[in-house]
């Protein structure tokens, strides 16, 4: 990576940022060249990141144009018949990942093969089945490790790829008891060079985890958003951040999610049954809202929602924290946000989290900042004194 | 309001910001003094806003300390026996709003009475019932208008109150065919002086609207979040913005929402039945995920979710727009955000929307900006050239 002209050392915590970006130790166990099978968003991003780390990367994709774009933006060179990759990363859609893993294990008998699909047990079972039917040997299968980098974009395809995509993102390595250490080292090094945070889980633990924290939320958002199809424009004018937040991920790509949800159906179903049970109970209660016990029942659901939500880790994976919110009215121009945040910085208060709130009608935005509760009053006073409108 | 020392005219669109804030025409039809019944967050905020607009405000609350705090922060003076308010705003919990409206109509036979509860039909029915049982006359009931300002905070109580709370927020006036014009003018002026955007709907239209765009999302978030109660810490480490977004409002106050959901049960139930039907269908499909037609079925749900989500208005109530996302890695210090946004402003690109993405592990944050798609490449190039890490 080129040295930036603009030195940011005066404002960074060099230890942590360096650890996450440029000065990551280049020492690694990855056998080169690395072949990436599938140059979509993730595969191409992996290529870009590994190239930036100085590795030799080979690319292949069924779509000649997808592969050409990936090569053009510098993610690697085209894989040829003569190439003997030492490491293979299968970055294909979940549906074909199993077959691509098996094909790679067969084609390059010395290579370590990783995949990055969102579901892991299904892939592992496909590989095991290939052993049982004699397509590959048990030793072959030990060269494979399932992994899952949890990063993504709203866009797909190689054009949207960025080498930094995985920075500080979770990367799960689904090691099993018989996974050879060398394979684990290689997978760890790939994740580390790309700046990710490594977690170890079995394939089953992984699938159960993502069912709850990724797949169920996706389903809930889609179920909720689909109700809006026949909602009047007038009603939608009243939409606030609650609706936007709960339906944001309903804009996801159907073709990808069909593959994910059907592949992980086994882990998702218990969650859906649980949700259905709670929903049935709520329907029953609200059918007799004035009955004795109705309010307690609804209160219990709300309370359980409070408890569950509070368990989600806060900033940087630490304990869930209660920050105070400060909302500043900002005009809808490029300089306004900078001005507002400069005023916050001048007050010496760190912004723990921030988002824009949409306004209905007037051309103003509301900048909602999360700050440590003890700093709130000082910040509100400082901003108000400077003439800012603080909600 | 005091003239700000820091003049922001050089960075604001004065026409729109002025319309939203200081130079709102002070001419109004509101009969003073205005009595606010209930000095919680909303009532106290209304008091602060109206006082700032130069009106005389009287306050009362069953809790002496809540009322004292509201008086202390300048929302008004305490209501006395001798006072004859010309306008009454009932800002009590939904459960007691009806009774407070009736009491106000009885106590002050000339006053116009408004309420601000989240549900409207229930209140209207209580007032109608009071006419039927002879507690008030039909003429009395014409002095009442149900309204609903759609603004709020994560905190409750007078201490969190801000006069600017309603700036650019929707305020629904639930006018009926026989609502006298004078009553509508007064209600409109209250909303206007507080900077809100006015919408007119019947009580039934309102309740149906909020059932879909506010109450159902709340329920969905609580149902989803409650599933996390028994999710392992390890699984929660993988939580990303999808989970956070879909469960954010599950942190809402149970006691308030019990009142809202039970009061609006009639409008909420059809939505719950629809959701249950979709959920049952999905459970059926995922029980046989490899069956013919299973994928099409899941794809249909995802597609309907896409369509519904796309109907949510975009910025400032305009058409839903597709912005491009640009994610910048920022260090976790006060100056870093300012630096990043200054770089964006220097590139001449307007930030349409923004939020922080949480990272897992490293002490960096990811600033996610929404920009007009045509500006994305230029922005990414500019930032990258300056040494910023753009994901």
XYZ file of C-alpha atoms in Angstrom:
782
model
C 0.000 0.000 0.000
C 1.312 3.473 -0.791
C 2.202 5.790 2.050
C -0.593 8.318 2.429
C 0.366 11.911 1.619
C -1.859 13.049 4.436
C -0.407 11.806 7.671
C -3.068 10.826 10.111
C -0.785 9.940 12.974
C -1.641 13.126 14.794
C -5.207 12.043 15.222
C -5.001 8.297 15.424
C -4.362 5.860 18.162
C -1.486 4.414 16.206
C -1.437 1.168 18.118
C -4.944 0.167 17.276
C -5.228 1.612 13.803
C -1.872 0.249 12.768
C -2.850 -3.120 14.062
C -5.931 -2.958 11.915
C -4.322 -1.638 8.758
C -0.892 -0.926 7.333
C 1.685 -2.333 9.658
C 0.165 -5.773 10.086
C 3.007 -8.207 10.224
C 3.560 -9.532 6.740
C 4.787 -12.877 8.035
C 2.383 -15.627 7.160
C 2.091 -19.331 6.348
C -0.015 -18.939 3.214
C 1.221 -21.123 0.371
C 1.232 -19.091 -2.815
C -0.105 -18.464 -5.298
C -3.603 -18.044 -3.895
C -6.400 -18.932 -6.312
C -9.768 -17.277 -5.819
C -12.694 -19.170 -7.322
C -15.456 -16.636 -7.972
C -14.810 -12.944 -8.493
C -17.955 -11.430 -7.052
C -17.845 -8.775 -4.343
C -16.225 -10.907 -1.682
C -13.824 -12.880 -3.865
C -12.588 -9.754 -5.583
C -12.220 -7.938 -2.266
C -10.158 -10.819 -0.913
C -8.007 -10.648 -4.041
C -7.467 -6.927 -3.652
C -6.614 -7.279 0.018
C -4.177 -10.125 -0.459
C -2.494 -8.383 -3.398
C -2.074 -5.316 -1.212
C -0.390 -7.591 1.334
C 2.073 -8.626 -1.377
C 0.689 -12.040 -2.281
C 0.342 -13.513 -5.750
C -3.344 -13.971 -6.558
C -5.000 -15.944 -9.383
C -8.625 -15.399 -10.353
C -11.313 -17.371 -12.090
C -15.048 -16.889 -12.539
C -17.635 -18.521 -14.805
C -18.484 -15.061 -16.088
C -15.692 -13.767 -18.335
C -16.716 -10.182 -17.713
C -16.762 -10.573 -13.930
C -13.293 -12.060 -14.102
C -12.064 -9.359 -16.469
C -13.302 -6.598 -14.178
C -11.635 -8.204 -11.194
C -8.348 -8.502 -13.081
C -8.625 -4.937 -14.337
C -9.043 -3.462 -10.879
C -5.976 -5.310 -9.687
C -7.355 -8.236 -7.715
C -5.056 -10.702 -9.451
C -4.281 -12.340 -12.818
C -6.303 -14.963 -14.647
C -5.872 -18.566 -13.518
C -4.327 -20.818 -16.184
C -4.212 -24.570 -16.701
C -0.561 -24.693 -15.645
C -1.016 -22.865 -12.359
C -0.557 -24.814 -9.134
C -2.075 -22.702 -6.367
C -0.984 -23.535 -2.858
C -4.119 -22.038 -1.364
C -7.593 -21.869 -2.834
C -10.400 -19.615 -1.624
C -13.795 -20.614 -2.966
C -15.909 -17.469 -3.146
C -18.830 -18.837 -5.114
C -22.580 -18.628 -4.330
C -23.641 -20.998 -1.525
C -25.412 -23.304 -3.973
C -22.271 -24.230 -5.880
C -19.658 -23.779 -3.154
C -19.639 -27.443 -2.162
C -18.962 -28.592 -5.704
C -16.283 -25.970 -6.208
C -14.545 -27.076 -3.008
C -14.608 -30.711 -4.119
C -13.363 -29.772 -7.580
C -10.499 -27.764 -6.092
C -9.505 -30.589 -3.738
C -9.440 -32.921 -6.737
C -7.662 -30.574 -9.147
C -4.865 -29.441 -6.858
C -3.907 -32.338 -4.558
C -1.523 -30.226 -2.468
C -3.620 -27.113 -2.024
C -5.351 -25.986 1.140
C -8.930 -25.076 0.252
C -11.093 -22.576 2.108
C -14.611 -21.405 1.413
C -16.410 -18.273 2.602
C -20.097 -19.165 2.297
C -22.671 -17.898 4.827
C -23.705 -21.400 5.768
C -21.209 -24.028 6.830
C -22.823 -27.343 7.755
C -24.308 -27.787 4.303
C -20.902 -27.385 2.669
C -19.189 -29.697 5.145
C -21.836 -32.348 4.486
C -21.300 -32.078 0.751
C -17.578 -32.631 1.221
C -18.193 -35.567 3.559
C -20.592 -37.061 1.022
C -17.888 -36.753 -1.643
C -15.617 -38.794 0.624
C -18.295 -41.409 1.173
C -18.932 -41.769 -2.557
C -15.231 -42.007 -3.277
C -14.914 -38.772 -5.239
C -12.200 -37.614 -2.850
C -10.219 -39.329 -0.127
C -10.479 -38.644 3.600
C -7.011 -37.086 3.423
C -8.223 -34.760 0.676
C -11.065 -33.586 2.858
C -8.627 -32.614 5.620
C -7.215 -29.979 3.282
C -10.570 -28.162 3.409
C -11.699 -25.681 6.072
C -15.013 -23.852 6.087
C -14.819 -20.177 6.979
C -17.181 -17.219 6.967
C -16.120 -13.575 6.758
C -19.010 -11.473 8.008
C -18.709 -8.423 5.802
C -20.746 -7.181 2.930
C -22.063 -4.300 0.960
C -25.397 -3.209 -0.349
C -23.973 -3.672 -3.839
C -22.683 -6.915 -5.313
C -20.194 -7.753 -8.040
C -16.502 -7.038 -8.490
C -16.950 -3.339 -9.209
C -17.957 -2.684 -5.607
C -15.008 -4.649 -4.215
C -12.596 -3.059 -1.720
C -9.525 -4.640 -0.203
C -10.370 -3.080 3.157
C -13.811 -4.671 3.248
C -12.879 -7.092 5.987
C -11.160 -4.622 8.287
C -12.332 -5.226 11.833
C -15.064 -7.562 10.578
C -15.653 -10.951 12.210
C -14.195 -13.915 10.329
C -15.325 -17.273 11.607
C -13.088 -20.320 11.136
C -15.179 -23.470 11.454
C -12.440 -25.716 12.673
C -13.225 -29.283 13.594
C -11.350 -31.641 15.939
C -9.407 -33.199 13.066
C -8.523 -29.982 11.221
C -4.741 -29.994 10.690
C -2.888 -27.111 12.326
C -1.336 -26.048 9.044
C -4.786 -25.544 7.575
C -5.846 -23.455 10.562
C -2.682 -21.334 10.285
C -3.303 -20.628 6.623
C -6.932 -19.678 7.164
C -6.002 -17.503 10.143
C -3.338 -15.741 8.134
C -5.729 -14.968 5.303
C -8.193 -13.432 7.754
C -5.466 -11.590 9.658
C -3.843 -10.097 6.551
C -7.262 -8.803 5.558
C -7.646 -7.114 8.960
C -10.463 -9.268 10.257
C -11.197 -10.417 13.811
C -10.978 -14.186 14.036
C -13.497 -16.416 15.822
C -13.446 -20.206 16.089
C -16.659 -22.219 16.058
C -17.752 -25.611 14.814
C -19.883 -25.592 11.653
C -22.982 -26.370 13.709
C -22.282 -23.650 16.263
C -21.743 -21.223 13.393
C -24.986 -22.086 11.643
C -26.951 -21.871 14.880
C -25.363 -18.511 15.636
C -26.010 -16.937 12.247
C -29.539 -18.322 12.247
C -30.248 -16.165 15.290
C -28.180 -13.049 14.686
C -28.407 -12.770 10.907
C -30.986 -15.003 9.248
C -33.867 -14.460 11.643
C -33.437 -10.665 11.556
C -33.476 -10.843 7.746
C -36.705 -12.816 7.817
C -38.288 -10.475 10.358
C -37.389 -7.431 8.265
C -38.794 -9.008 5.101
C -42.011 -10.113 6.821
C -42.498 -6.616 8.225
C -41.595 -4.779 5.049
C -43.857 -6.925 2.899
C -46.816 -5.572 4.934
C -46.073 -2.122 3.510
C -46.971 -3.099 -0.024
C -50.554 -2.026 0.502
C -49.912 0.798 2.958
C -51.156 4.163 1.775
C -48.734 6.887 0.761
C -50.350 9.067 3.439
C -49.584 6.559 6.170
C -46.033 6.190 4.922
C -45.502 9.931 5.285
C -45.577 9.321 9.024
C -42.768 6.779 8.844
C -39.982 7.426 11.304
C -36.701 5.814 12.211
C -38.423 2.917 13.933
C -39.879 1.699 10.651
C -36.711 2.480 8.726
C -34.482 0.615 11.140
C -36.656 -2.489 11.347
C -36.975 -2.772 7.563
C -33.583 -1.573 6.343
C -32.226 -5.028 5.552
C -35.422 -5.982 3.739
C -33.713 -4.429 0.715
C -31.414 -7.460 0.532
C -30.798 -9.496 -2.619
C -33.476 -12.213 -2.891
C -31.426 -14.668 -4.956
C -28.618 -14.780 -2.434
C -30.930 -15.052 0.536
C -32.997 -17.834 -0.990
C -29.810 -19.890 -1.048
C -28.841 -18.962 2.502
C -32.242 -19.512 4.093
C -32.926 -22.845 2.392
C -29.406 -24.069 3.183
C -29.722 -23.171 6.867
C -33.384 -24.143 7.203
C -32.601 -26.702 9.907
C -31.209 -24.071 12.289
C -33.683 -21.378 11.341
C -36.836 -23.419 11.881
C -36.657 -23.632 15.690
C -36.323 -19.844 15.781
C -39.324 -19.426 13.498
C -41.373 -21.780 15.645
C -40.451 -19.790 18.724
C -41.406 -16.553 17.048
C -44.686 -18.030 15.806
C -45.507 -19.175 19.304
C -44.908 -15.669 20.705
C -46.916 -14.134 17.868
C -49.850 -16.491 18.443
C -49.816 -15.609 22.116
C -49.825 -11.894 21.339
C -52.697 -12.295 18.864
C -54.662 -14.155 21.502
C -53.987 -11.442 24.075
C -54.818 -8.527 21.805
C -58.056 -10.208 20.751
C -59.226 -9.544 24.312
C -57.181 -6.488 25.242
C -59.275 -5.584 28.258
C -59.243 -9.099 29.746
C -57.573 -9.563 33.080
C -53.934 -10.444 32.509
C -53.807 -9.006 28.977
C -51.639 -6.076 29.958
C -49.276 -8.217 31.961
C -48.865 -10.468 28.950
C -47.995 -7.633 26.600
C -45.691 -6.141 29.226
C -43.883 -9.454 29.443
C -43.225 -9.513 25.703
C -41.919 -5.952 25.809
C -39.779 -6.747 28.816
C -38.289 -9.821 27.148
C -37.542 -7.653 24.135
C -35.735 -5.190 26.412
C -33.646 -7.982 27.922
C -32.731 -9.559 24.613
C -31.777 -6.270 23.042
C -29.609 -5.335 26.018
C -27.490 -8.435 25.417
C -26.222 -7.195 22.062
C -22.598 -6.107 22.517
C -21.874 -2.408 22.429
C -19.052 -0.598 20.753
C -16.119 -2.701 19.641
C -17.642 -5.877 21.023
C -17.587 -4.675 24.597
C -20.470 -4.785 27.038
C -23.699 -3.195 25.889
C -23.492 0.383 27.097
C -26.104 2.991 27.777
C -25.085 6.115 25.955
C -26.939 9.384 26.065
C -28.386 10.754 22.842
C -27.890 14.319 21.691
C -29.725 15.372 18.544
C -28.508 18.418 16.640
C -30.450 20.108 13.885
C -28.227 20.526 10.834
C -28.881 22.159 7.541
C -28.737 19.996 4.459
C -25.386 21.267 3.063
C -21.871 19.780 2.889
C -20.406 22.149 5.440
C -23.086 21.801 8.059
C -22.138 18.363 9.318
C -18.506 19.332 9.589
C -19.413 22.464 11.520
C -21.591 20.550 13.911
C -19.011 17.858 14.583
C -16.274 20.462 14.936
C -18.355 22.084 17.641
C -18.674 18.711 19.352
C -14.941 18.077 19.080
C -14.231 21.570 20.415
C -16.338 20.713 23.427
C -13.948 17.824 23.950
C -16.662 15.187 23.758
C -16.122 11.906 21.927
C -18.831 10.685 19.591
C -19.518 7.052 20.452
C -22.058 6.526 17.708
C -23.951 8.667 15.273
C -26.669 8.625 12.687
C -28.828 11.004 10.746
C -32.527 11.175 11.497
C -34.792 11.911 8.611
C -37.092 14.879 8.898
C -40.545 15.012 7.441
C -40.919 18.040 5.201
C -38.340 20.705 6.031
C -34.916 20.545 4.414
C -33.047 19.934 7.607
C -31.480 16.833 9.001
C -31.078 15.725 12.541
C -27.699 14.465 13.589
C -28.155 12.039 16.446
C -25.005 11.491 18.494
C -24.395 8.971 21.242
C -22.155 10.259 24.008
C -21.115 9.100 27.431
C -24.020 10.147 29.688
C -21.773 12.201 31.971
C -20.755 14.419 29.040
C -24.215 15.136 27.747
C -25.067 18.234 29.737
C -21.766 19.936 28.961
C -22.170 19.146 25.284
C -25.749 20.368 25.089
C -24.784 23.571 26.919
C -21.774 24.181 24.649
C -23.726 23.598 21.469
C -26.702 25.674 22.557
C -24.435 28.557 23.502
C -22.956 28.485 20.015
C -26.410 28.786 18.512
C -26.996 25.191 17.519
C -30.497 23.790 17.821
C -30.292 20.773 20.066
C -33.328 18.561 20.321
C -35.060 33.026 21.628
C -31.668 34.683 21.994
C -29.715 35.572 18.877
C -26.957 33.000 18.492
C -23.432 34.367 18.904
C -22.264 32.047 16.209
C -23.938 33.076 13.001
C -24.798 30.127 10.908
C -26.206 32.016 7.971
C -23.113 31.368 5.915
C -23.759 27.678 5.875
C -27.505 27.384 6.002
C -30.231 27.479 3.463
C -31.840 30.336 5.309
C -35.209 29.891 3.707
C -35.735 26.372 4.901
C -33.975 26.570 8.227
C -35.657 29.807 9.110
C -38.990 28.325 8.214
C -38.249 25.500 10.577
C -36.898 27.533 13.449
C -36.516 31.110 14.562
C -38.368 33.311 12.171
C -41.639 31.381 12.200
C -44.397 33.941 12.051
C -45.500 34.615 15.601
C -49.053 35.358 14.518
C -51.424 32.742 15.835
C -54.984 32.096 17.023
C -54.079 30.332 20.243
C -56.151 31.535 23.180
C -53.899 32.062 26.155
C -52.904 31.029 28.658
C -52.159 27.495 27.503
C -52.506 24.845 30.195
C -50.513 21.660 29.815
C -51.887 18.677 31.694
C -49.001 16.299 32.324
C -45.371 17.407 32.450
C -43.622 14.343 31.110
C -41.229 14.507 28.195
C -43.752 15.646 25.614
C -45.818 17.983 27.773
C -42.740 19.726 29.106
C -41.256 19.999 25.612
C -44.466 21.590 24.375
C -44.313 24.019 27.294
C -40.722 24.942 26.521
C -41.481 25.420 22.849
C -44.550 27.558 23.402
C -42.793 29.671 26.024
C -39.994 30.265 23.542
C -42.654 31.419 21.090
C -43.757 33.959 23.675
C -46.898 32.292 25.002
C -48.017 32.083 28.615
C -47.962 28.464 29.742
C -49.479 26.847 32.852
C -48.418 23.414 34.054
C -49.899 20.668 36.147
C -48.916 17.078 36.859
C -50.028 14.533 39.466
C -46.382 14.209 40.482
C -45.259 17.316 42.373
C -41.630 16.658 41.504
C -42.324 16.222 37.781
C -44.217 19.496 37.819
C -41.510 21.239 39.828
C -38.824 20.140 37.410
C -40.856 21.338 34.448
C -41.397 24.719 36.095
C -37.738 24.951 37.027
C -36.520 24.408 33.496
C -38.816 27.126 32.246
C -41.705 25.245 30.671
C -44.297 27.395 32.443
C -45.718 28.268 35.874
C -47.922 26.122 38.081
C -51.631 26.043 37.269
C -53.825 27.540 40.016
C -57.515 27.280 40.865
C -58.152 30.758 39.547
C -56.559 30.243 36.137
C -58.813 30.198 33.078
C -56.760 28.697 30.266
C -58.010 29.391 26.759
C -56.262 26.308 25.392
C -55.551 23.020 27.105
C -53.080 20.398 25.918
C -53.552 17.044 27.601
C -50.167 15.330 27.648
C -50.990 12.459 29.956
C -50.402 8.705 29.450
C -52.859 7.154 26.967
C -54.725 5.332 29.744
C -55.855 8.514 31.486
C -55.954 10.895 28.527
C -59.652 10.417 27.887
C -60.588 11.263 31.450
C -58.295 14.268 31.503
C -59.845 15.575 28.285
C -63.346 15.200 29.719
C -62.295 16.844 32.973
C -60.766 19.769 31.095
C -63.876 20.227 28.948
C -65.973 20.296 32.142
C -63.656 22.516 34.178
C -63.028 25.210 31.573
C -66.225 25.637 29.482
C -64.602 28.059 27.029
C -61.299 26.299 26.464
C -60.220 24.427 23.357
C -58.820 21.073 24.444
C -56.235 19.045 22.526
C -54.588 15.764 23.381
C -51.366 14.237 22.050
C -51.775 10.524 22.727
C -50.415 7.903 20.291
C -53.843 6.384 19.758
C -56.828 8.464 18.769
C -59.996 6.408 18.270
C -59.968 5.181 21.855
C -59.850 8.723 23.181
C -62.547 9.944 20.793
C -64.793 7.102 21.900
C -64.298 7.982 25.545
C -65.319 11.565 24.830
C -68.362 10.409 22.839
C -69.321 8.100 25.674
C -69.122 11.034 28.083
C -71.626 12.860 25.845
C -73.933 9.837 25.752
C -73.900 9.534 29.535
C -74.519 13.231 29.968
C -71.194 14.068 31.621
C -70.561 16.683 28.923
C -72.744 18.215 26.236
C -72.357 17.714 22.480
C -71.213 21.341 22.258
C -68.535 20.632 24.849
C -67.208 17.747 22.794
C -66.765 20.045 19.777
C -64.124 21.953 21.764
C -61.936 18.823 21.722
C -59.575 17.747 18.935
C -57.361 14.686 19.004
C -53.818 15.208 17.766
C -50.586 13.218 17.700
C -47.104 14.713 17.483
C -44.773 11.977 16.278
C -41.621 12.816 18.158
C -39.897 11.186 21.053
C -36.715 10.401 22.849
C -35.140 7.332 24.298
C -35.488 8.996 27.696
C -38.716 10.031 29.351
C -39.605 12.634 31.936
C -39.324 16.416 32.053
C -35.553 16.458 32.464
C -35.095 15.223 28.888
C -37.508 17.798 27.459
C -36.432 20.140 24.654
C -38.491 22.866 23.046
C -37.122 21.906 19.646
C -38.288 18.324 19.972
C -41.023 18.713 17.392
C -38.975 20.503 14.761
C -39.705 18.969 11.386
C -41.584 16.100 13.059
C -45.012 14.980 11.783
C -47.965 16.257 13.834
C -51.259 14.648 12.936
C -54.516 16.536 13.522
C -57.401 14.083 13.652
C -60.064 16.436 12.424
C -63.583 15.160 11.917
C -66.333 16.528 9.664
C -67.876 18.554 12.488
C -64.643 19.945 13.963
C -65.074 23.738 14.192
C -62.593 25.774 12.183
C -61.436 27.707 15.217
C -60.399 24.474 16.896
C -58.449 23.408 13.823
C -56.704 26.798 13.659
C -55.627 26.600 17.273
C -54.302 23.063 16.922
C -52.518 23.967 13.697
C -50.914 26.989 15.323
C -49.627 24.965 18.248
C -48.009 22.475 15.860
C -46.678 25.217 13.612
C -45.134 27.268 16.418
C -43.369 24.109 17.538
C -41.928 23.634 14.063
C -43.824 20.493 13.171
C -45.158 19.330 9.811
C -48.946 19.075 9.910
C -50.989 16.163 8.540
C -54.754 15.753 8.625
C -56.351 12.344 9.094
C -59.482 10.981 10.711
C -58.937 9.154 14.017
C -59.494 5.821 12.283
C -57.101 6.609 9.454
C -54.532 7.671 12.026
C -54.842 4.525 14.091
C -54.641 2.320 11.012
C -51.569 4.216 9.832
C -49.659 4.056 13.097
C -50.599 0.399 13.498
C -48.624 -0.313 10.332
C -45.753 2.139 10.495
C -45.132 2.292 14.233
C -46.904 -0.382 16.294
C -46.179 -3.381 14.080
C -42.470 -2.506 13.804
C -42.344 -2.214 17.594
C -43.902 -5.648 17.945
C -41.578 -7.171 15.347
C -38.527 -5.731 17.088
C -39.652 -7.022 20.471
C -40.483 -10.488 19.113
C -37.073 -10.684 17.449
C -35.116 -9.303 20.377
C -36.795 -11.595 22.868
C -35.228 -14.533 20.981
C -31.820 -13.271 22.017
C -32.394 -13.949 25.685
C -30.921 -17.423 25.361
C -28.395 -16.661 22.614
C -24.820 -17.405 23.602
C -22.343 -14.601 24.181
C -20.199 -16.170 21.476
C -22.977 -15.957 18.911
C -23.704 -12.373 19.894
C -20.092 -11.443 19.151
C -20.976 -11.919 15.497
C -23.830 -9.426 15.679
C -23.730 -6.821 12.948
C -25.800 -3.840 11.934
C -28.591 -6.048 10.626
C -29.356 -7.317 14.104
C -28.835 -3.931 15.707
C -31.137 -2.158 13.285
C -33.960 -4.698 13.523
C -33.910 -4.722 17.330
C -33.049 -1.122 18.169
C -36.567 -0.096 19.158
C -36.975 -3.220 21.287
C -35.426 -1.075 24.011
C -38.688 0.860 24.289
C -40.533 1.500 27.547
C -42.866 -1.438 28.296
C -45.375 0.475 30.416
C -46.042 3.022 27.696
C -46.253 0.433 24.949
C -48.631 -1.803 26.868
C -51.061 1.119 26.864
C -50.534 1.877 23.190
C -50.794 -1.700 21.922
C -53.869 -2.615 23.949
C -55.584 0.655 23.006
C -54.945 0.123 19.289
C -55.475 -3.643 19.330
C -58.328 -3.406 16.813
C -56.084 -1.930 14.105
C -53.041 -3.978 15.000
C -54.710 -7.393 14.877
C -55.230 -7.571 11.091
C -51.540 -6.802 10.642
C -50.561 -9.518 13.103
C -52.800 -12.017 11.342
C -51.185 -11.133 8.030
C -47.730 -11.548 9.486
C -48.696 -14.855 11.106
C -49.990 -16.113 7.792
C -46.711 -15.242 6.051
C -44.727 -16.784 8.886
C -46.737 -20.009 8.755
C -46.140 -20.201 5.032
C -42.400 -19.711 5.475
C -42.248 -22.361 8.195
C -44.053 -24.773 5.889
C -41.655 -24.018 3.047
C -38.482 -24.290 5.118
C -39.653 -27.587 6.562
C -39.133 -29.000 3.054
C -36.438 -26.688 1.711
C -35.515 -28.932 -1.202
C -39.086 -29.445 -2.357
C -40.039 -28.145 -5.764
C -41.325 -24.605 -5.419
C -39.653 -23.996 -2.039
C -37.098 -21.598 -3.441
C -39.663 -19.687 -5.423
C -41.704 -19.270 -2.287
C -38.819 -17.862 -0.275
C -37.846 -15.642 -3.180
C -41.371 -14.274 -3.248
C -41.216 -13.307 0.415
C -37.857 -11.593 -0.106
C -39.160 -9.833 -3.192
C -42.255 -8.579 -1.374
C -39.979 -7.310 1.354
C -37.939 -5.445 -1.277
C -41.069 -3.828 -2.673
C -42.502 -2.824 0.666
C -39.223 -1.358 1.868
C -38.817 0.638 -1.339
C -42.114 2.423 -0.633
C -40.777 4.103 2.496
C -40.188 7.767 1.662
C -36.638 8.906 1.332
C -35.034 12.036 2.631
C -37.379 14.778 3.717
C -40.443 12.803 2.750
C -39.575 12.685 -0.921
C -39.502 9.591 -3.104
C -37.417 6.691 -1.868
C -33.985 7.200 -3.388
C -31.150 4.867 -4.065
C -28.028 6.381 -2.628
C -24.561 4.922 -2.866
C -22.763 3.956 0.305
C -19.212 4.974 1.080
C -17.684 3.578 4.258
C -14.673 5.313 5.770
C -12.526 3.844 8.509
C -12.167 6.364 11.310
C -10.173 6.217 14.482
C -12.083 6.378 17.722
C -11.147 9.967 18.738
C -13.046 13.289 18.777
C -11.098 14.791 15.919
C -11.312 11.866 13.553
C -14.931 12.269 12.531
C -14.449 15.963 11.882
C -11.396 15.255 9.757
C -13.210 12.654 7.733
C -16.253 14.820 7.101
C -14.069 17.808 6.299
C -12.413 15.701 3.632
C -15.835 14.830 2.270
C -16.928 18.473 2.292
C -13.667 19.482 0.607
C -14.489 17.024 -2.150
C -17.714 18.981 -2.574
C -19.944 15.994 -1.942
C -23.104 16.285 0.135
C -23.781 13.687 2.769
C -27.365 12.508 2.305
C -27.323 10.182 5.268
C -24.773 8.785 7.643
C -24.270 6.316 10.443
C -21.491 4.639 12.326
C -20.914 0.947 11.837
C -19.667 -0.939 14.813
C -16.477 -2.897 14.459
C -15.757 -6.166 16.147
C -12.550 -5.982 18.130
C -10.297 -3.201 16.878
C -10.770 0.315 18.215
C -11.852 1.810 14.971
C -15.221 2.860 13.755
C -16.668 2.820 10.287
C -18.423 5.914 9.119
C -21.007 4.922 6.530
C -22.104 7.788 4.283
C -24.905 7.828 1.738
C -24.143 9.954 -1.302
C -25.697 10.532 -4.687
C -24.473 7.578 -6.778
C -22.904 9.848 -9.417
C -20.610 11.381 -6.791
C -19.352 8.158 -5.294
C -16.337 7.511 -7.483
C -15.034 11.045 -7.126
C -15.455 10.886 -3.373
C -13.777 7.507 -3.003
C -10.883 8.679 -5.194
C -10.476 11.927 -3.232
C -10.546 10.229 0.122
C -8.210 7.435 -0.906
C -5.725 9.935 -2.284
C -5.688 11.705 1.078
C -4.835 8.453 2.794
C -8.233 7.532 4.165
C -9.190 3.882 4.260
C -12.381 3.517 2.295
C -14.205 0.209 2.491
